Amino acid sequence: MSNLDLMQLIKDKVKSLKAYQVENVDCAIKLHANENSFPPPPEILKLFEDVFKATELNRYPDPDCRPLKQTLSKRLGVAPENLAIGNGSDELIQILLQVFCDPEDTVGFPDPTFAMYAIIAQGMGLKSQIHPLDDQWDFKAEPFLETLEASGVRIAFLSYPNNPTGNCFSASEVQKVIENFSGIVVVDEAYYDFARKTFLSELPRHNNLVILRSLSKIGLAALRVGYAVADPVIIDQIDKIRLPYNSNSLSQNMTDRLLNHFAPVQQQIDKLLMERDRMIDALSKFRQLTVYPSDANFVLFRVEQDSAALFKRLMDQDILIRDLDSHPRLKNCLRVTIGTPEENQAFLEQMAQIIK
């Protein structure tokens, strides 16, 4: 029988980490995770049933995701050789860091931004160099580039639109970063379907550019499908590190089927965009709130006083949103996902009751 001191065997850098905590509160209205609150349309569910029946669960999935890549190739106007499929875009972030960074190398990104850039980097023994966003949650390329170059950054991430602030950075400033940075620029377009702004057309001119996209925000969060679009040289390196069968058959085939029958999903997206405008307008009427513009499927707002109290009172009413107060730049800030009209109305009614 072995009784080892396991903590002595674990790397110091791993022991210093904290596990990423995801809210798992059983609230009736969940507006905290930037998911699509609408269930799949009936016609899409029927397609998924057909996929399930046709999937050989006893066989390994296609390791190269060929049908899905073909579909994405047609939709995006790129070659299949420009595509890599991930188990969510988080996996692709990790693989890109494995491809381009040695231990103790530095990763760069603005702040505040998507937390997983720093979390994944730290877990891999990498350093993070942040560049503070201005009061409008934007940045200027020149000082940002100076920060990257001075710190020897190998790879920089730009969330576009930015999570958790919701805005798209100035396109001209992002363009300058792509053109002038001596390393890899990853433009994370996870919320592209709500912004319709992209740097995809820049790929042929800039082989240091990687575009990330996700299917999680438009209704397939449970399937964990993300993809990267990049120069074939970069895709080849990703495929060297990507584990075989990283994307399961159901995820591949259901995503492929949905993308080929996208109209019902686009109708949901259009409804969410109208609801986003309604939510921003309604929240802006509360004088105690500062509401920030959004190009995504969520809205960031700051309360005058204790955001934790507001967060708790909403939870008491079975409504879960995201409390961001722990970030130094986001004191008293909360983020609410755009839900169904009924969910949004319930949220706004409770806000009116709480903020009088």
PDB file of C-alpha atoms in Angstrom, residues 98-322:
ATOM      1  CA  GLN A  98       1.783  25.333 -26.625  1.00  0.00           C
ATOM      2  CA  VAL A  99       2.750  26.024 -30.228  1.00  0.00           C
ATOM      3  CA  PHE A 100       4.286  29.456 -29.759  1.00  0.00           C
ATOM      4  CA  CYS A 101       5.484  29.682 -26.158  1.00  0.00           C
ATOM      5  CA  ASP A 102       8.265  28.083 -24.158  1.00  0.00           C
ATOM      6  CA  PRO A 103       8.135  27.972 -20.338  1.00  0.00           C
ATOM      7  CA  GLU A 104       8.478  31.450 -18.810  1.00  0.00           C
ATOM      8  CA  ASP A 105       7.528  33.178 -22.103  1.00  0.00           C
ATOM      9  CA  THR A 106       5.057  36.051 -21.942  1.00  0.00           C
ATOM     10  CA  VAL A 107       1.519  36.338 -23.268  1.00  0.00           C
ATOM     11  CA  GLY A 108      -0.056  39.768 -23.818  1.00  0.00           C
ATOM     12  CA  PHE A 109      -3.609  41.110 -23.785  1.00  0.00           C
ATOM     13  CA  PRO A 110      -5.606  44.170 -22.719  1.00  0.00           C
ATOM     14  CA  ASP A 111      -7.237  44.361 -19.318  1.00  0.00           C
ATOM     15  CA  PRO A 112      -9.999  43.715 -18.416  1.00  0.00           C
ATOM     16  CA  THR A 113     -10.654  40.912 -20.882  1.00  0.00           C
ATOM     17  CA  PHE A 114     -11.552  37.222 -21.133  1.00  0.00           C
ATOM     18  CA  ALA A 115     -10.197  35.581 -17.984  1.00  0.00           C
ATOM     19  CA  MET A 116      -9.142  32.330 -19.658  1.00  0.00           C
ATOM     20  CA  TYR A 117      -6.176  33.925 -21.448  1.00  0.00           C
ATOM     21  CA  ALA A 118      -4.432  34.516 -18.112  1.00  0.00           C
ATOM     22  CA  ILE A 119      -5.740  31.335 -16.477  1.00  0.00           C
ATOM     23  CA  ILE A 120      -4.504  29.053 -19.256  1.00  0.00           C
ATOM     24  CA  ALA A 121      -1.191  30.897 -19.480  1.00  0.00           C
ATOM     25  CA  GLN A 122      -0.605  30.608 -15.745  1.00  0.00           C
ATOM     26  CA  GLY A 123      -1.430  26.910 -15.790  1.00  0.00           C
ATOM     27  CA  MET A 124       1.231  26.418 -18.457  1.00  0.00           C
ATOM     28  CA  GLY A 125       3.918  28.292 -16.533  1.00  0.00           C
ATOM     29  CA  LEU A 126       3.738  31.400 -18.724  1.00  0.00           C
ATOM     30  CA  LYS A 127       3.762  35.041 -17.720  1.00  0.00           C
ATOM     31  CA  SER A 128       1.005  37.497 -18.571  1.00  0.00           C
ATOM     32  CA  GLN A 129       1.574  41.096 -19.599  1.00  0.00           C
ATOM     33  CA  ILE A 130      -1.559  43.198 -19.404  1.00  0.00           C
ATOM     34  CA  HIS A 131      -2.211  46.600 -20.955  1.00  0.00           C
ATOM     35  CA  PRO A 132      -4.951  48.636 -19.247  1.00  0.00           C
ATOM     36  CA  LEU A 133      -7.898  49.689 -21.375  1.00  0.00           C
ATOM     37  CA  ASP A 134      -8.980  53.321 -21.197  1.00  0.00           C
ATOM     38  CA  ASP A 135     -12.197  54.554 -19.579  1.00  0.00           C
ATOM     39  CA  GLN A 136     -14.140  53.731 -22.774  1.00  0.00           C
ATOM     40  CA  TRP A 137     -12.730  50.171 -22.665  1.00  0.00           C
ATOM     41  CA  ASP A 138     -10.558  50.804 -25.738  1.00  0.00           C
ATOM     42  CA  PHE A 139      -6.830  51.144 -26.425  1.00  0.00           C
ATOM     43  CA  LYS A 140      -4.336  52.867 -28.713  1.00  0.00           C
ATOM     44  CA  ALA A 141      -2.143  50.588 -30.776  1.00  0.00           C
ATOM     45  CA  GLU A 142       1.166  52.411 -30.255  1.00  0.00           C
ATOM     46  CA  PRO A 143       1.391  52.131 -26.437  1.00  0.00           C
ATOM     47  CA  PHE A 144      -0.102  48.634 -26.592  1.00  0.00           C
ATOM     48  CA  LEU A 145       2.600  47.561 -29.065  1.00  0.00           C
ATOM     49  CA  GLU A 146       5.261  49.173 -26.896  1.00  0.00           C
ATOM     50  CA  THR A 147       4.003  47.134 -23.940  1.00  0.00           C
ATOM     51  CA  LEU A 148       4.093  43.915 -25.980  1.00  0.00           C
ATOM     52  CA  GLU A 149       7.537  44.467 -27.450  1.00  0.00           C
ATOM     53  CA  ALA A 150       9.117  45.685 -24.202  1.00  0.00           C
ATOM     54  CA  SER A 151       7.936  42.519 -22.437  1.00  0.00           C
ATOM     55  CA  GLY A 152       9.048  40.140 -25.211  1.00  0.00           C
ATOM     56  CA  VAL A 153       5.484  38.955 -25.793  1.00  0.00           C
ATOM     57  CA  ARG A 154       5.263  36.067 -28.278  1.00  0.00           C
ATOM     58  CA  ILE A 155       1.492  35.987 -28.732  1.00  0.00           C
ATOM     59  CA  ALA A 156      -1.205  38.596 -28.069  1.00  0.00           C
ATOM     60  CA  PHE A 157      -4.947  38.054 -27.620  1.00  0.00           C
ATOM     61  CA  LEU A 158      -7.659  40.563 -28.514  1.00  0.00           C
ATOM     62  CA  SER A 159     -11.244  39.671 -27.610  1.00  0.00           C
ATOM     63  CA  TYR A 160     -13.434  41.272 -30.314  1.00  0.00           C
ATOM     64  CA  PRO A 161     -16.041  42.106 -29.025  1.00  0.00           C
ATOM     65  CA  ASN A 162     -14.339  42.178 -25.681  1.00  0.00           C
ATOM     66  CA  ASN A 163     -15.646  40.076 -22.825  1.00  0.00           C
ATOM     67  CA  PRO A 164     -16.641  41.339 -20.239  1.00  0.00           C
ATOM     68  CA  THR A 165     -16.925  44.950 -21.464  1.00  0.00           C
ATOM     69  CA  GLY A 166     -19.014  44.085 -24.546  1.00  0.00           C
ATOM     70  CA  ASN A 167     -17.523  46.579 -26.998  1.00  0.00           C
ATOM     71  CA  CYS A 168     -15.463  46.106 -30.130  1.00  0.00           C
ATOM     72  CA  PHE A 169     -12.108  47.840 -29.931  1.00  0.00           C
ATOM     73  CA  SER A 170     -11.344  50.494 -32.527  1.00  0.00           C
ATOM     74  CA  ALA A 171     -10.915  48.555 -35.787  1.00  0.00           C
ATOM     75  CA  SER A 172      -8.122  50.845 -36.962  1.00  0.00           C
ATOM     76  CA  GLU A 173      -6.150  50.282 -33.749  1.00  0.00           C
ATOM     77  CA  VAL A 174      -6.562  46.502 -33.981  1.00  0.00           C
ATOM     78  CA  GLN A 175      -5.438  46.722 -37.599  1.00  0.00           C
ATOM     79  CA  LYS A 176      -2.267  48.536 -36.535  1.00  0.00           C
ATOM     80  CA  VAL A 177      -1.514  45.798 -34.011  1.00  0.00           C
ATOM     81  CA  ILE A 178      -1.928  43.105 -36.669  1.00  0.00           C
ATOM     82  CA  GLU A 179       0.307  44.986 -39.097  1.00  0.00           C
ATOM     83  CA  ASN A 180       3.064  45.968 -36.674  1.00  0.00           C
ATOM     84  CA  PHE A 181       3.371  43.301 -33.987  1.00  0.00           C
ATOM     85  CA  SER A 182       6.329  40.976 -34.483  1.00  0.00           C
ATOM     86  CA  GLY A 183       4.515  38.001 -32.962  1.00  0.00           C
ATOM     87  CA  ILE A 184       1.176  36.194 -33.295  1.00  0.00           C
ATOM     88  CA  VAL A 185      -2.063  38.175 -33.002  1.00  0.00           C
ATOM     89  CA  VAL A 186      -5.137  36.163 -31.994  1.00  0.00           C
ATOM     90  CA  VAL A 187      -8.415  37.987 -32.599  1.00  0.00           C
ATOM     91  CA  ASP A 188     -11.012  36.113 -30.558  1.00  0.00           C
ATOM     92  CA  GLU A 189     -14.341  36.619 -32.336  1.00  0.00           C
ATOM     93  CA  ALA A 190     -16.436  34.434 -30.026  1.00  0.00           C
ATOM     94  CA  TYR A 191     -19.265  36.991 -30.218  1.00  0.00           C
ATOM     95  CA  TYR A 192     -19.013  37.610 -33.946  1.00  0.00           C
ATOM     96  CA  ASP A 193     -22.653  36.677 -34.628  1.00  0.00           C
ATOM     97  CA  PHE A 194     -23.823  39.607 -32.497  1.00  0.00           C
ATOM     98  CA  ALA A 195     -21.339  42.171 -33.822  1.00  0.00           C
ATOM     99  CA  ARG A 196     -20.901  41.130 -37.484  1.00  0.00           C
ATOM    100  CA  LYS A 197     -17.446  42.708 -37.352  1.00  0.00           C
ATOM    101  CA  THR A 198     -14.445  40.607 -38.295  1.00  0.00           C
ATOM    102  CA  PHE A 199     -10.815  40.648 -39.377  1.00  0.00           C
ATOM    103  CA  LEU A 200     -11.223  37.505 -41.464  1.00  0.00           C
ATOM    104  CA  SER A 201     -10.453  39.380 -44.701  1.00  0.00           C
ATOM    105  CA  GLU A 202      -7.001  40.285 -43.308  1.00  0.00           C
ATOM    106  CA  LEU A 203      -5.830  36.659 -43.175  1.00  0.00           C
ATOM    107  CA  PRO A 204      -4.409  36.513 -46.745  1.00  0.00           C
ATOM    108  CA  ARG A 205      -2.241  39.575 -46.026  1.00  0.00           C
ATOM    109  CA  HIS A 206      -1.060  38.720 -42.520  1.00  0.00           C
ATOM    110  CA  ASN A 207       0.248  35.231 -41.766  1.00  0.00           C
ATOM    111  CA  ASN A 208       0.651  36.124 -38.072  1.00  0.00           C
ATOM    112  CA  LEU A 209      -3.119  36.503 -37.626  1.00  0.00           C
ATOM    113  CA  VAL A 210      -5.360  33.858 -36.044  1.00  0.00           C
ATOM    114  CA  ILE A 211      -9.140  34.222 -35.852  1.00  0.00           C
ATOM    115  CA  LEU A 212     -11.026  32.256 -33.175  1.00  0.00           C
ATOM    116  CA  ARG A 213     -14.751  31.596 -33.308  1.00  0.00           C
ATOM    117  CA  SER A 214     -17.177  29.686 -31.073  1.00  0.00           C
ATOM    118  CA  LEU A 215     -20.569  28.018 -31.499  1.00  0.00           C
ATOM    119  CA  SER A 216     -21.304  28.304 -27.776  1.00  0.00           C
ATOM    120  CA  LYS A 217     -22.890  31.759 -27.879  1.00  0.00           C
ATOM    121  CA  ILE A 218     -25.498  30.937 -30.509  1.00  0.00           C
ATOM    122  CA  GLY A 219     -26.972  27.825 -28.926  1.00  0.00           C
ATOM    123  CA  LEU A 220     -24.473  24.953 -28.926  1.00  0.00           C
ATOM    124  CA  ALA A 221     -22.653  25.562 -25.632  1.00  0.00           C
ATOM    125  CA  ALA A 222     -23.178  21.937 -24.555  1.00  0.00           C
ATOM    126  CA  LEU A 223     -21.418  20.602 -27.669  1.00  0.00           C
ATOM    127  CA  ARG A 224     -18.157  22.530 -27.059  1.00  0.00           C
ATOM    128  CA  VAL A 225     -17.213  23.465 -30.619  1.00  0.00           C
ATOM    129  CA  GLY A 226     -14.753  26.203 -31.499  1.00  0.00           C
ATOM    130  CA  TYR A 227     -12.555  26.761 -34.518  1.00  0.00           C
ATOM    131  CA  ALA A 228      -9.466  28.646 -35.589  1.00  0.00           C
ATOM    132  CA  VAL A 229      -8.867  30.243 -38.985  1.00  0.00           C
ATOM    133  CA  ALA A 230      -5.219  30.859 -39.800  1.00  0.00           C
ATOM    134  CA  ASP A 231      -2.340  30.364 -42.208  1.00  0.00           C
ATOM    135  CA  PRO A 232      -1.910  26.650 -43.099  1.00  0.00           C
ATOM    136  CA  VAL A 233       1.521  26.670 -41.433  1.00  0.00           C
ATOM    137  CA  ILE A 234      -0.110  27.578 -38.113  1.00  0.00           C
ATOM    138  CA  ILE A 235      -2.912  25.063 -38.623  1.00  0.00           C
ATOM    139  CA  ASP A 236      -0.323  22.335 -39.243  1.00  0.00           C
ATOM    140  CA  GLN A 237       1.341  23.113 -35.908  1.00  0.00           C
ATOM    141  CA  ILE A 238      -2.007  23.069 -34.115  1.00  0.00           C
ATOM    142  CA  ASP A 239      -2.730  19.650 -35.598  1.00  0.00           C
ATOM    143  CA  LYS A 240       0.613  18.336 -34.336  1.00  0.00           C
ATOM    144  CA  ILE A 241      -0.402  19.098 -30.742  1.00  0.00           C
ATOM    145  CA  ARG A 242      -4.183  18.682 -30.913  1.00  0.00           C
ATOM    146  CA  LEU A 243      -5.198  15.352 -29.401  1.00  0.00           C
ATOM    147  CA  PRO A 244      -6.738  12.823 -31.785  1.00  0.00           C
ATOM    148  CA  TYR A 245     -10.529  12.701 -31.641  1.00  0.00           C
ATOM    149  CA  ASN A 246     -10.681  15.979 -29.710  1.00  0.00           C
ATOM    150  CA  SER A 247     -14.095  16.717 -31.242  1.00  0.00           C
ATOM    151  CA  ASN A 248     -16.701  13.996 -30.758  1.00  0.00           C
ATOM    152  CA  SER A 249     -18.968  12.736 -33.536  1.00  0.00           C
ATOM    153  CA  LEU A 250     -22.165  14.272 -32.179  1.00  0.00           C
ATOM    154  CA  SER A 251     -20.536  17.696 -31.809  1.00  0.00           C
ATOM    155  CA  GLN A 252     -19.111  17.569 -35.315  1.00  0.00           C
ATOM    156  CA  ASN A 253     -22.238  16.266 -37.019  1.00  0.00           C
ATOM    157  CA  MET A 254     -24.788  18.384 -35.145  1.00  0.00           C
ATOM    158  CA  THR A 255     -22.748  21.540 -35.742  1.00  0.00           C
ATOM    159  CA  ASP A 256     -22.392  20.686 -39.407  1.00  0.00           C
ATOM    160  CA  ARG A 257     -26.134  20.135 -39.738  1.00  0.00           C
ATOM    161  CA  LEU A 258     -26.982  23.372 -37.895  1.00  0.00           C
ATOM    162  CA  LEU A 259     -24.643  25.459 -40.067  1.00  0.00           C
ATOM    163  CA  ASN A 260     -26.299  24.054 -43.168  1.00  0.00           C
ATOM    164  CA  HIS A 261     -29.758  25.003 -41.809  1.00  0.00           C
ATOM    165  CA  PHE A 262     -28.871  28.273 -40.130  1.00  0.00           C
ATOM    166  CA  ALA A 263     -31.978  30.385 -40.827  1.00  0.00           C
ATOM    167  CA  PRO A 264     -33.881  29.439 -37.614  1.00  0.00           C
ATOM    168  CA  VAL A 265     -30.780  30.195 -35.542  1.00  0.00           C
ATOM    169  CA  GLN A 266     -30.304  33.527 -37.295  1.00  0.00           C
ATOM    170  CA  GLN A 267     -33.878  34.398 -36.383  1.00  0.00           C
ATOM    171  CA  GLN A 268     -32.995  33.802 -32.723  1.00  0.00           C
ATOM    172  CA  ILE A 269     -29.895  35.969 -33.062  1.00  0.00           C
ATOM    173  CA  ASP A 270     -31.990  38.760 -34.594  1.00  0.00           C
ATOM    174  CA  LYS A 271     -34.411  38.570 -31.646  1.00  0.00           C
ATOM    175  CA  LEU A 272     -31.504  38.726 -29.192  1.00  0.00           C
ATOM    176  CA  LEU A 273     -30.144  41.823 -30.931  1.00  0.00           C
ATOM    177  CA  MET A 274     -33.518  43.556 -30.584  1.00  0.00           C
ATOM    178  CA  GLU A 275     -33.651  42.498 -26.950  1.00  0.00           C
ATOM    179  CA  ARG A 276     -30.130  43.835 -26.417  1.00  0.00           C
ATOM    180  CA  ASP A 277     -31.244  47.275 -27.609  1.00  0.00           C
ATOM    181  CA  ARG A 278     -34.312  47.110 -25.365  1.00  0.00           C
ATOM    182  CA  MET A 279     -32.237  46.076 -22.344  1.00  0.00           C
ATOM    183  CA  ILE A 280     -29.664  48.839 -22.846  1.00  0.00           C
ATOM    184  CA  ASP A 281     -32.439  51.413 -23.226  1.00  0.00           C
ATOM    185  CA  ALA A 282     -34.290  50.191 -20.132  1.00  0.00           C
ATOM    186  CA  LEU A 283     -31.205  49.946 -17.930  1.00  0.00           C
ATOM    187  CA  SER A 284     -30.026  53.381 -19.022  1.00  0.00           C
ATOM    188  CA  LYS A 285     -33.182  54.886 -17.459  1.00  0.00           C
ATOM    189  CA  PHE A 286     -31.943  53.940 -13.972  1.00  0.00           C
ATOM    190  CA  ARG A 287     -29.981  56.977 -12.820  1.00  0.00           C
ATOM    191  CA  GLN A 288     -28.029  54.806 -10.351  1.00  0.00           C
ATOM    192  CA  LEU A 289     -26.477  52.783 -13.197  1.00  0.00           C
ATOM    193  CA  THR A 290     -23.757  53.433 -15.736  1.00  0.00           C
ATOM    194  CA  VAL A 291     -24.573  51.258 -18.743  1.00  0.00           C
ATOM    195  CA  TYR A 292     -21.880  50.510 -21.311  1.00  0.00           C
ATOM    196  CA  PRO A 293     -22.451  50.010 -25.059  1.00  0.00           C
ATOM    197  CA  SER A 294     -22.441  46.405 -26.267  1.00  0.00           C
ATOM    198  CA  ASP A 295     -21.663  44.598 -29.519  1.00  0.00           C
ATOM    199  CA  ALA A 296     -22.163  41.214 -27.852  1.00  0.00           C
ATOM    200  CA  ASN A 297     -25.013  39.212 -26.300  1.00  0.00           C
ATOM    201  CA  PHE A 298     -24.553  40.771 -22.865  1.00  0.00           C
ATOM    202  CA  VAL A 299     -24.513  44.179 -21.210  1.00  0.00           C
ATOM    203  CA  LEU A 300     -22.037  45.471 -18.637  1.00  0.00           C
ATOM    204  CA  PHE A 301     -23.252  48.018 -16.113  1.00  0.00           C
ATOM    205  CA  ARG A 302     -21.890  49.671 -12.978  1.00  0.00           C
ATOM    206  CA  VAL A 303     -23.963  50.496  -9.910  1.00  0.00           C
ATOM    207  CA  GLU A 304     -23.345  53.488  -7.671  1.00  0.00           C
ATOM    208  CA  GLN A 305     -22.903  51.453  -4.518  1.00  0.00           C
ATOM    209  CA  ASP A 306     -22.722  47.800  -3.507  1.00  0.00           C
ATOM    210  CA  SER A 307     -23.037  45.512  -6.546  1.00  0.00           C
ATOM    211  CA  ALA A 308     -22.881  42.429  -4.306  1.00  0.00           C
ATOM    212  CA  ALA A 309     -26.118  43.434  -2.589  1.00  0.00           C
ATOM    213  CA  LEU A 310     -27.900  43.865  -5.926  1.00  0.00           C
ATOM    214  CA  PHE A 311     -26.478  40.557  -7.156  1.00  0.00           C
ATOM    215  CA  LYS A 312     -27.757  38.756  -4.047  1.00  0.00           C
ATOM    216  CA  ARG A 313     -31.215  40.324  -4.181  1.00  0.00           C
ATOM    217  CA  LEU A 314     -31.582  39.224  -7.790  1.00  0.00           C
ATOM    218  CA  MET A 315     -30.525  35.702  -6.817  1.00  0.00           C
ATOM    219  CA  ASP A 316     -33.132  35.759  -4.064  1.00  0.00           C
ATOM    220  CA  GLN A 317     -35.641  36.314  -6.880  1.00  0.00           C
ATOM    221  CA  ASP A 318     -34.286  33.323  -8.837  1.00  0.00           C
ATOM    222  CA  ILE A 319     -32.282  35.464 -11.306  1.00  0.00           C
ATOM    223  CA  LEU A 320     -28.574  34.812 -11.780  1.00  0.00           C
ATOM    224  CA  ILE A 321     -26.293  37.355 -13.470  1.00  0.00           C
ATOM    225  CA  ARG A 322     -22.502  37.802 -13.249  1.00  0.00           C
TER     226      ARG A 322
END
